[in-house]
Structure formats: C-alpha cells, structure tokens
Protein backbone atom coordinates (compact mmCIF):
# COMPACT_ATOMS: atom_id res chain seq x y z
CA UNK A 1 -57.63 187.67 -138.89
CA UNK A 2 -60.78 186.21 -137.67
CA UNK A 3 -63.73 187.01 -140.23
CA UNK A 4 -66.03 187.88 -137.45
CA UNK A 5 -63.84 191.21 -137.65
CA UNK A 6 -64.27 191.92 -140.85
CA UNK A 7 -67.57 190.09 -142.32
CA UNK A 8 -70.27 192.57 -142.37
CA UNK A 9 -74.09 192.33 -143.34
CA UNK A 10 -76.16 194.58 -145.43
CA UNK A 11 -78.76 196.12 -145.03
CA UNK A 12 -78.71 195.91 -141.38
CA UNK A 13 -82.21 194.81 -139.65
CA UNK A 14 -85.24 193.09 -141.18
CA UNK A 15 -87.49 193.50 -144.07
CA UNK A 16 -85.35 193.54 -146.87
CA UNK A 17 -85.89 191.16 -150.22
CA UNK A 18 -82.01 189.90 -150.19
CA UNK A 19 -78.75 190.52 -147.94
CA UNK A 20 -75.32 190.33 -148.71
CA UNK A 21 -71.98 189.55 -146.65
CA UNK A 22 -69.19 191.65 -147.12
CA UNK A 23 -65.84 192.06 -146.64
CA UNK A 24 -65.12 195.32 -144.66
CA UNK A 25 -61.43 195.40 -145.96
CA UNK A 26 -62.27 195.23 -149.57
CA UNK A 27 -65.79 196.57 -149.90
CA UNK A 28 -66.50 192.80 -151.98
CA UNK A 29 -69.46 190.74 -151.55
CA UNK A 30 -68.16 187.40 -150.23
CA UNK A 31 -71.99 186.03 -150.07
CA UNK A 32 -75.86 186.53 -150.52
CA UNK A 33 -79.14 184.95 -149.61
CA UNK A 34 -83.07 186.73 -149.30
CA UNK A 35 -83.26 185.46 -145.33
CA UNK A 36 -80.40 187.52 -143.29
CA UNK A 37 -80.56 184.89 -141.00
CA UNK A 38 -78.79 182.30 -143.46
CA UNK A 39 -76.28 184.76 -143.58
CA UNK A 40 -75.67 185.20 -140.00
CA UNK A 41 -75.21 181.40 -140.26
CA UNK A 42 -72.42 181.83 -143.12
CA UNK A 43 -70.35 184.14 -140.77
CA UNK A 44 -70.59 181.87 -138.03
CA UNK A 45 -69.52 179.53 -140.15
CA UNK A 46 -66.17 181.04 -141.56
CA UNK A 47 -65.78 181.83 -137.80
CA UNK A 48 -65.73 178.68 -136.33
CA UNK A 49 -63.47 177.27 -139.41
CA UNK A 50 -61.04 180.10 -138.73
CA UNK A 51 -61.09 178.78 -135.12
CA UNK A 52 -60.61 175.47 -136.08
CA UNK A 53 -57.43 176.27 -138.50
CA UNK A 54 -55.89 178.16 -135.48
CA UNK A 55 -56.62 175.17 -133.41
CA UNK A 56 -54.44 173.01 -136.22
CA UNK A 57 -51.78 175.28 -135.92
C-alpha cells in the first residue's frame, strides 16, 4: 500500500514546537522533526521509494 495512504501528520497546520508522522493503521510514530515541512518531505520520500519498488517489480 502506498504510504501516502496511510502516513499522517500531527498536529495539522503551523505553529507547533515539533510534528510527528504517523502511521494511520497502527496509531505508531514512524518519524519526528520541529519544522512540519521536513516532514512533508519524509512522506514524499517513502512515496516516491514505494513508487520506485513497484516500478522494480
């Protein structure tokens, strides 16, 4: 399943001191930084690897 599905940031929107990435399907933090935009980067990240394994076959 592509992580863009299930990947989810929180606290949504700006101004908080640190954000974490979670995985919807287990409630587990997969992944935290103080700048949500460094984790918008990680999911796009795990996104376009997940592309590139289905690519591989």
């Amino acid at each position: 399943m592509d992580p863009i599905n299930y990947l989810k940031i929180n606290p949504i929107g700006e101004g908080a001191r640190y954000y974490e990435v979670y995985d919807s399907r287990t409630d587990a933090v997969v992944y935290g930084h103080p700048s949500r935009a460094w984790c918008v980067d990680w999911v796009i990240e795990e996104h376009l690897r997940y592309i590139a394994a289905e690519e591989k076959g």
